[in-house]
Short mmCIF file of C-alpha atoms in Angstrom, two decimals:
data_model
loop_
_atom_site.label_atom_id
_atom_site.label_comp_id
_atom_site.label_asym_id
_atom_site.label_seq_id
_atom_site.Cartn_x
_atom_site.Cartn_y
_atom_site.Cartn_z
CA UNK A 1 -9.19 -21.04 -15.07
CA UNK A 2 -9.97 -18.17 -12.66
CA UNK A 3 -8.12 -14.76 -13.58
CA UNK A 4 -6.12 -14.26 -10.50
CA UNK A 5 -6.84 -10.32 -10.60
CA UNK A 6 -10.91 -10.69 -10.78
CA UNK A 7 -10.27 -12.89 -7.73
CA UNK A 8 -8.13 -10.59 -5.88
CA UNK A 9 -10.77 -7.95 -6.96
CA UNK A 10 -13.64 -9.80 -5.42
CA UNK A 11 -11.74 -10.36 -2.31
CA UNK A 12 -12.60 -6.91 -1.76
CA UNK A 13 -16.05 -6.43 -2.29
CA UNK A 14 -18.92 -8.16 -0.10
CA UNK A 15 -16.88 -7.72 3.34
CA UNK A 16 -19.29 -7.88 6.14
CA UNK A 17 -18.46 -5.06 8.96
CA UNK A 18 -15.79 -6.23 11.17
CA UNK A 19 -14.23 -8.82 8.78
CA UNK A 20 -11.68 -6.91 6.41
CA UNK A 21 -10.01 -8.35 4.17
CA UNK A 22 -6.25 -9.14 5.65
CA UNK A 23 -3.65 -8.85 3.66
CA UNK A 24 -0.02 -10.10 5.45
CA UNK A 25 2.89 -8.59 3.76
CA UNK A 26 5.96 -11.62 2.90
CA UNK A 27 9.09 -9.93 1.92
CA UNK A 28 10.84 -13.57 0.23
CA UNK A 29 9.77 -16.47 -1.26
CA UNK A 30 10.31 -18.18 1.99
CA UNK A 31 7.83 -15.95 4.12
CA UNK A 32 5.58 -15.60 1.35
CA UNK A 33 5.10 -19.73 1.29
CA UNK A 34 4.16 -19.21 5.07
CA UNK A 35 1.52 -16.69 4.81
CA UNK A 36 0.23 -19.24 2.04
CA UNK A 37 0.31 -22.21 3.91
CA UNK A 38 -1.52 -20.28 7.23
CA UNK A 39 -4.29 -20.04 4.91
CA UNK A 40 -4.46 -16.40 3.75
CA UNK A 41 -6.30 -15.91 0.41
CA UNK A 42 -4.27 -13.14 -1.12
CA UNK A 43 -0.48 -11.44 -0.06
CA UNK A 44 0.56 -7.72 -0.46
CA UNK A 45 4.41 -7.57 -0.73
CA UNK A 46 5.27 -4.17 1.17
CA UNK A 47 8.39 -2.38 0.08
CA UNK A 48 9.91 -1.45 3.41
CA UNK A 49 9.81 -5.18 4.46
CA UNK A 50 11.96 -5.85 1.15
CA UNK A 51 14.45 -2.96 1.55
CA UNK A 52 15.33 -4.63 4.69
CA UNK A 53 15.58 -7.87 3.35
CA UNK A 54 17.62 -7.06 0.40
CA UNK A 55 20.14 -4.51 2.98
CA UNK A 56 18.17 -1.00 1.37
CA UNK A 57 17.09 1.63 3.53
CA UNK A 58 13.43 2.28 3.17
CA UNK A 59 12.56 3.95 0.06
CA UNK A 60 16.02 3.42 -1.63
CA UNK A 61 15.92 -0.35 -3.29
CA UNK A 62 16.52 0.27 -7.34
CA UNK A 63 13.30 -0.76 -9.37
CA UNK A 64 15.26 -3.86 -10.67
CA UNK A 65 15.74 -5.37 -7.50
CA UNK A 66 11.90 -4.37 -6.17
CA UNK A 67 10.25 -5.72 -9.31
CA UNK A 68 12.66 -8.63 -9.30
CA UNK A 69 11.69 -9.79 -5.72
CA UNK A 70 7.94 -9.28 -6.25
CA UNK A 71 8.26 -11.98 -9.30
CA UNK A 72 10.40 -14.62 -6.89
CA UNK A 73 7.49 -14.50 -4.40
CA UNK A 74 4.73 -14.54 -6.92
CA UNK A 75 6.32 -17.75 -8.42
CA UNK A 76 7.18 -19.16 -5.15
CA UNK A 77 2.94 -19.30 -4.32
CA UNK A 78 -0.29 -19.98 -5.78
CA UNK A 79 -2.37 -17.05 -4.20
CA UNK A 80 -2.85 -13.47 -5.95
CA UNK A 81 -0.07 -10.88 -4.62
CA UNK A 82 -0.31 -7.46 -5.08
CA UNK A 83 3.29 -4.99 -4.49
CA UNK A 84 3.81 -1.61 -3.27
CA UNK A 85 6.11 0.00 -5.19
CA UNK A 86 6.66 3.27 -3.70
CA UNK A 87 6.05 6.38 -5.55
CA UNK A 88 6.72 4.02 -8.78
CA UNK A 89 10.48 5.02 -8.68
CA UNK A 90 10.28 7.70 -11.52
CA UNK A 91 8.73 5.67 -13.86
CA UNK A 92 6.06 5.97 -16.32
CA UNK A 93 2.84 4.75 -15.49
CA UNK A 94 3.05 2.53 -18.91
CA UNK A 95 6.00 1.36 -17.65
CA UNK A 96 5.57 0.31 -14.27
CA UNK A 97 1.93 -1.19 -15.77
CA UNK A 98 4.67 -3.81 -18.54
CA UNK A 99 6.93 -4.16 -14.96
CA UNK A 100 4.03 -5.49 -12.45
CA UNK A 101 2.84 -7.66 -15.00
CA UNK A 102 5.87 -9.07 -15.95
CA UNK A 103 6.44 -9.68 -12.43
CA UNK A 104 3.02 -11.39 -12.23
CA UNK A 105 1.54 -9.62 -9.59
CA UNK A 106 -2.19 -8.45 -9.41
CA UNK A 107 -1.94 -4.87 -8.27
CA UNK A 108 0.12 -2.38 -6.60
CA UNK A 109 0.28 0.30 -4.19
CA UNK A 110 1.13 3.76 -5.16
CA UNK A 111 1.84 6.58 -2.97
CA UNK A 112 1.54 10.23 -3.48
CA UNK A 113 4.58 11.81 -1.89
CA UNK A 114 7.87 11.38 -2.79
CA UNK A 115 10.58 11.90 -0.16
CA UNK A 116 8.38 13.13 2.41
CA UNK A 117 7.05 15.73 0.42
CA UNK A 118 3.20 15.37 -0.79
CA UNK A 119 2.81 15.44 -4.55
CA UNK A 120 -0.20 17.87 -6.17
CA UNK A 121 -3.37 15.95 -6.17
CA UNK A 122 -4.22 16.73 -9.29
CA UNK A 123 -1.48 15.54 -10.84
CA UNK A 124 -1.17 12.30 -9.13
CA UNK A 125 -5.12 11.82 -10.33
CA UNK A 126 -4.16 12.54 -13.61
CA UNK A 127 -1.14 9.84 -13.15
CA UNK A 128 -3.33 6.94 -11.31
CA UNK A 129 -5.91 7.46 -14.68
CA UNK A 130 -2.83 7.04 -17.15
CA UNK A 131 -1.71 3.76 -14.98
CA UNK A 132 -5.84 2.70 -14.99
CA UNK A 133 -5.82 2.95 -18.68
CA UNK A 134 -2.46 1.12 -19.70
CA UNK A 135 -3.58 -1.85 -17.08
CA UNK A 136 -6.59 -1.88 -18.85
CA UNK A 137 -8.50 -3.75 -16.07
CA UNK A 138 -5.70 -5.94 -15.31
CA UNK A 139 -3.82 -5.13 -12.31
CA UNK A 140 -5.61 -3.45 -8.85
CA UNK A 141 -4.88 -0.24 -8.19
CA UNK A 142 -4.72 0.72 -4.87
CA UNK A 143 -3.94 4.66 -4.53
CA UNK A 144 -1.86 5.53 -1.35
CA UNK A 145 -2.98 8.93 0.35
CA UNK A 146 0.12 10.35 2.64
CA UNK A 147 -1.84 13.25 3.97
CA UNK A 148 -1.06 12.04 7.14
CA UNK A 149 2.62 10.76 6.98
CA UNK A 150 3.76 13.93 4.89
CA UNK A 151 1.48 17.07 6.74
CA UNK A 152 -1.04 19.20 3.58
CA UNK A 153 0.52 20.37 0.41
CA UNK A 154 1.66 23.96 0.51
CA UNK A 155 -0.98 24.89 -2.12
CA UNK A 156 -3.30 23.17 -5.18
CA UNK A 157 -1.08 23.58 -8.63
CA UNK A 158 2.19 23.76 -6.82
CA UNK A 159 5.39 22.10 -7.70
CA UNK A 160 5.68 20.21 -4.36
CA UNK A 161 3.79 20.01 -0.52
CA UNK A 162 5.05 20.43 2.53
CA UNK A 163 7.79 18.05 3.91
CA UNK A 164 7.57 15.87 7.27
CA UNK A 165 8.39 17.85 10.26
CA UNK A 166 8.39 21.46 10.43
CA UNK A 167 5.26 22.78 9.19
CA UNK A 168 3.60 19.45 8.59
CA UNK A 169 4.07 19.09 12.60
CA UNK A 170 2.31 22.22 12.84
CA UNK A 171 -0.88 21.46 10.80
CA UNK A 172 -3.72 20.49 12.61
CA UNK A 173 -5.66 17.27 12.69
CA UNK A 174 -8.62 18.94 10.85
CA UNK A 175 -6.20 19.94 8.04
CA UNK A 176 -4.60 16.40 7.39
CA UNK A 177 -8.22 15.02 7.21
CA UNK A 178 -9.56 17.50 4.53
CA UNK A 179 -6.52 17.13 2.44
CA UNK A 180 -6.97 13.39 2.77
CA UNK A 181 -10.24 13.68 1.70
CA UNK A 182 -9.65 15.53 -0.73
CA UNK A 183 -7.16 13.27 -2.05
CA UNK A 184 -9.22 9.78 -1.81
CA UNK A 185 -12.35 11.66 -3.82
CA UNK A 186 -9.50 12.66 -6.64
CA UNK A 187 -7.96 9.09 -6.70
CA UNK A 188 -11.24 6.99 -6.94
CA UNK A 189 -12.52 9.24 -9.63
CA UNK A 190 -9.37 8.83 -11.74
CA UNK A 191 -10.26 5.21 -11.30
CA UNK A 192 -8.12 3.42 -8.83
CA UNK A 193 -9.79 0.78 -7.65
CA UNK A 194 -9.11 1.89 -3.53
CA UNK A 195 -7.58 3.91 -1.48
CA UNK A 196 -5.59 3.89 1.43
CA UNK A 197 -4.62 6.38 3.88
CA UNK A 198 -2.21 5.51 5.47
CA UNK A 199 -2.16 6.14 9.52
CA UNK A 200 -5.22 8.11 9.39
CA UNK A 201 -6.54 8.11 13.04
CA UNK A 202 -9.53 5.95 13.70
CA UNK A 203 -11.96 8.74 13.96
CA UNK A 204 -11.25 9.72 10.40
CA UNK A 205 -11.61 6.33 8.98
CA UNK A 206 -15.16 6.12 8.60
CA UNK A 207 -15.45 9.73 7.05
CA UNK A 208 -12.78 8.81 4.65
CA UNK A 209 -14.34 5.17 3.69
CA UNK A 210 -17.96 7.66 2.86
CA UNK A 211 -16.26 9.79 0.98
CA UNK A 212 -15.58 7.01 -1.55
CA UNK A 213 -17.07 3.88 -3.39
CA UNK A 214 -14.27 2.13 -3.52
CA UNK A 215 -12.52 -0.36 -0.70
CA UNK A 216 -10.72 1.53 1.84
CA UNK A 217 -7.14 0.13 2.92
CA UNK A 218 -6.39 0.81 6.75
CA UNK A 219 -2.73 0.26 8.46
CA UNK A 220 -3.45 -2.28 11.15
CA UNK A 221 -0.92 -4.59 13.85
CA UNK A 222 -0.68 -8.41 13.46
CA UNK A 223 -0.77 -9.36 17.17
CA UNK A 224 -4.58 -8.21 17.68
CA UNK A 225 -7.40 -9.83 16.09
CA UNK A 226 -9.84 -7.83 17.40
CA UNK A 227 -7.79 -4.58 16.79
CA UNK A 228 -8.25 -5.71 13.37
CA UNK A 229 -12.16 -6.43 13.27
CA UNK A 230 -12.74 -2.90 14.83
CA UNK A 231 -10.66 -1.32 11.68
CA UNK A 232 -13.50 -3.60 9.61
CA UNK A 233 -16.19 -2.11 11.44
CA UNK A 234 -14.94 1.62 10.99
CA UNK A 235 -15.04 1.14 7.57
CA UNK A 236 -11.55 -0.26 6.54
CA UNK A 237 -12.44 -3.18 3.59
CA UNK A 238 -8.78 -4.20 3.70
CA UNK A 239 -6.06 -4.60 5.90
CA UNK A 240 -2.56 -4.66 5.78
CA UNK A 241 0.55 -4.54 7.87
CA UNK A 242 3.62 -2.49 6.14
CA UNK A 243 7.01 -4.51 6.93
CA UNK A 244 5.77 -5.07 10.55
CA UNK A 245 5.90 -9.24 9.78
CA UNK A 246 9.56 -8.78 8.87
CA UNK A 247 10.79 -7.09 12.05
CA UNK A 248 8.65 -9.52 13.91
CA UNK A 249 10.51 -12.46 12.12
CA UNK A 250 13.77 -10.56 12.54
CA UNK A 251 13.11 -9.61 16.22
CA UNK A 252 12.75 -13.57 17.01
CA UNK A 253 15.49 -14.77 15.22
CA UNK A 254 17.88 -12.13 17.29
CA UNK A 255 15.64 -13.59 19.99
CA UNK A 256 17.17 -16.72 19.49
CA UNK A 257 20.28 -16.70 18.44
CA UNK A 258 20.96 -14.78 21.58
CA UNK A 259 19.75 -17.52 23.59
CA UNK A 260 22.11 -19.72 21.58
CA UNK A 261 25.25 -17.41 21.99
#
């Protein structure tokens, strides 16, 4: 039998330019038996599409219920899923290696800011290479870069970065993009197996998939194919959509029953 993760790894690798691997994002068993059945190879659970499902506010579902909804929808299909789980929720990395297992998936996002403020680069390296060595090859790390959702860090060593709005309104375009790269050279080295920076303007994303060997992860839309190929042929190897499935599924079922009512 196939290891699920060496296929989910090879999913990556290979893509030709304009055909990125797509990754839809379930949030239940229910959606993630859809995405199945319309013939995706591989799901990524994302966490703000679960927070709404389970009545959290973005960024504030408790581990237990995250890692406990990742392992209903990795039961409930046959193809690999990998899960974000935030900034890991103030967990070790060993831990949060035993909890994704146990939960079945195949990988995980990570993110390097924690309530809008950017963690220290180095630091978050040093954290992605503990989580690399506990998985030991067996779950895909993917290593999210917030340099564009959080503004640059205040300085390299500090305790914390600089938190949305106010100054990180103020920094410029060319600031956001060195940090970033910055950030993606940092994470592949410590051995995550890609990167993804999240909302980084198209202009930036093939300087940001050079910078690296490993697969870049870009933020696309579901309602545009060809939106989608063009992220492929900037250099994006994957692509995913955040919760945007879920507020589609949630926009047509107000859709409806307000056509019932």
């Amino acid at each position: 039998m196939t290891d699920p993760v060496s296929v989910f790894r090879a999913l990556h690798h290979g893509r030709a330019p304009g055909d990125p691997l797509v990754l839809p994002g379930p949030w239940d068993a229910a959606s993630a038996r859809a995405l199945e059945e319309a013939g995706f190879p591989a799901l990524a659970v994302p966490s703000a599409g679960v927070a709404a499902a389970l009545g959290h506010e973005d960024g504030r579902t408790p581990a237990e219920e995250m890692f406990a909804a990742v392992a209903r929808i990795v039961r409930a299909v046959s193809v690999p899923v990998s899960a974000d789980i935030e900034a890991g929720y103030g967990l070790e990395p060993e831990e949060l290696v035993e909890r994704l297992l146990a939960a079945g998936a195949v990988g995980c996002n990570l993110e390097d800011s924690v309530d809008g403020v950017l963690l220290d680069p180095a630091r978050q390296a040093d954290r992605l290479a503990r989580f690399r060595a506990a998985a030991g090859g067996r779950l895909f790390l993917n290593a999210r870069v917030d340099s564009y959702v959080c503004g640059t860090p205040a300085g390299t060593g500090g305790e914390a970065g600089t938190r949305t709005g106010g100054e990180a309104g103020a920094r410029t375009r060319a600031d956001r993009e060195a940090d970033a790269l910055e950030r993606v050279r940092r994470y592949a080295a410590a051995g995550a197996d890609g990167v993804y920076p999240i909302d980084a303007p198209h202009g930036a994303l093939p300087r940001l998939a050079a910078a690296v060997s490993v697969p870049l992860n870009a933020l696309g839309t579901p309602d545009s194919p060809a939106a989608v190929r063009r992220l492929g042929e900037l250099g994006a190897a994957r692509v995913t959509f955040g919760p945007a499935l879920q507020r589609l599924a949630v926009a047509a079922a107000r859709e409806a029953a307000e056509g019932v009512r």
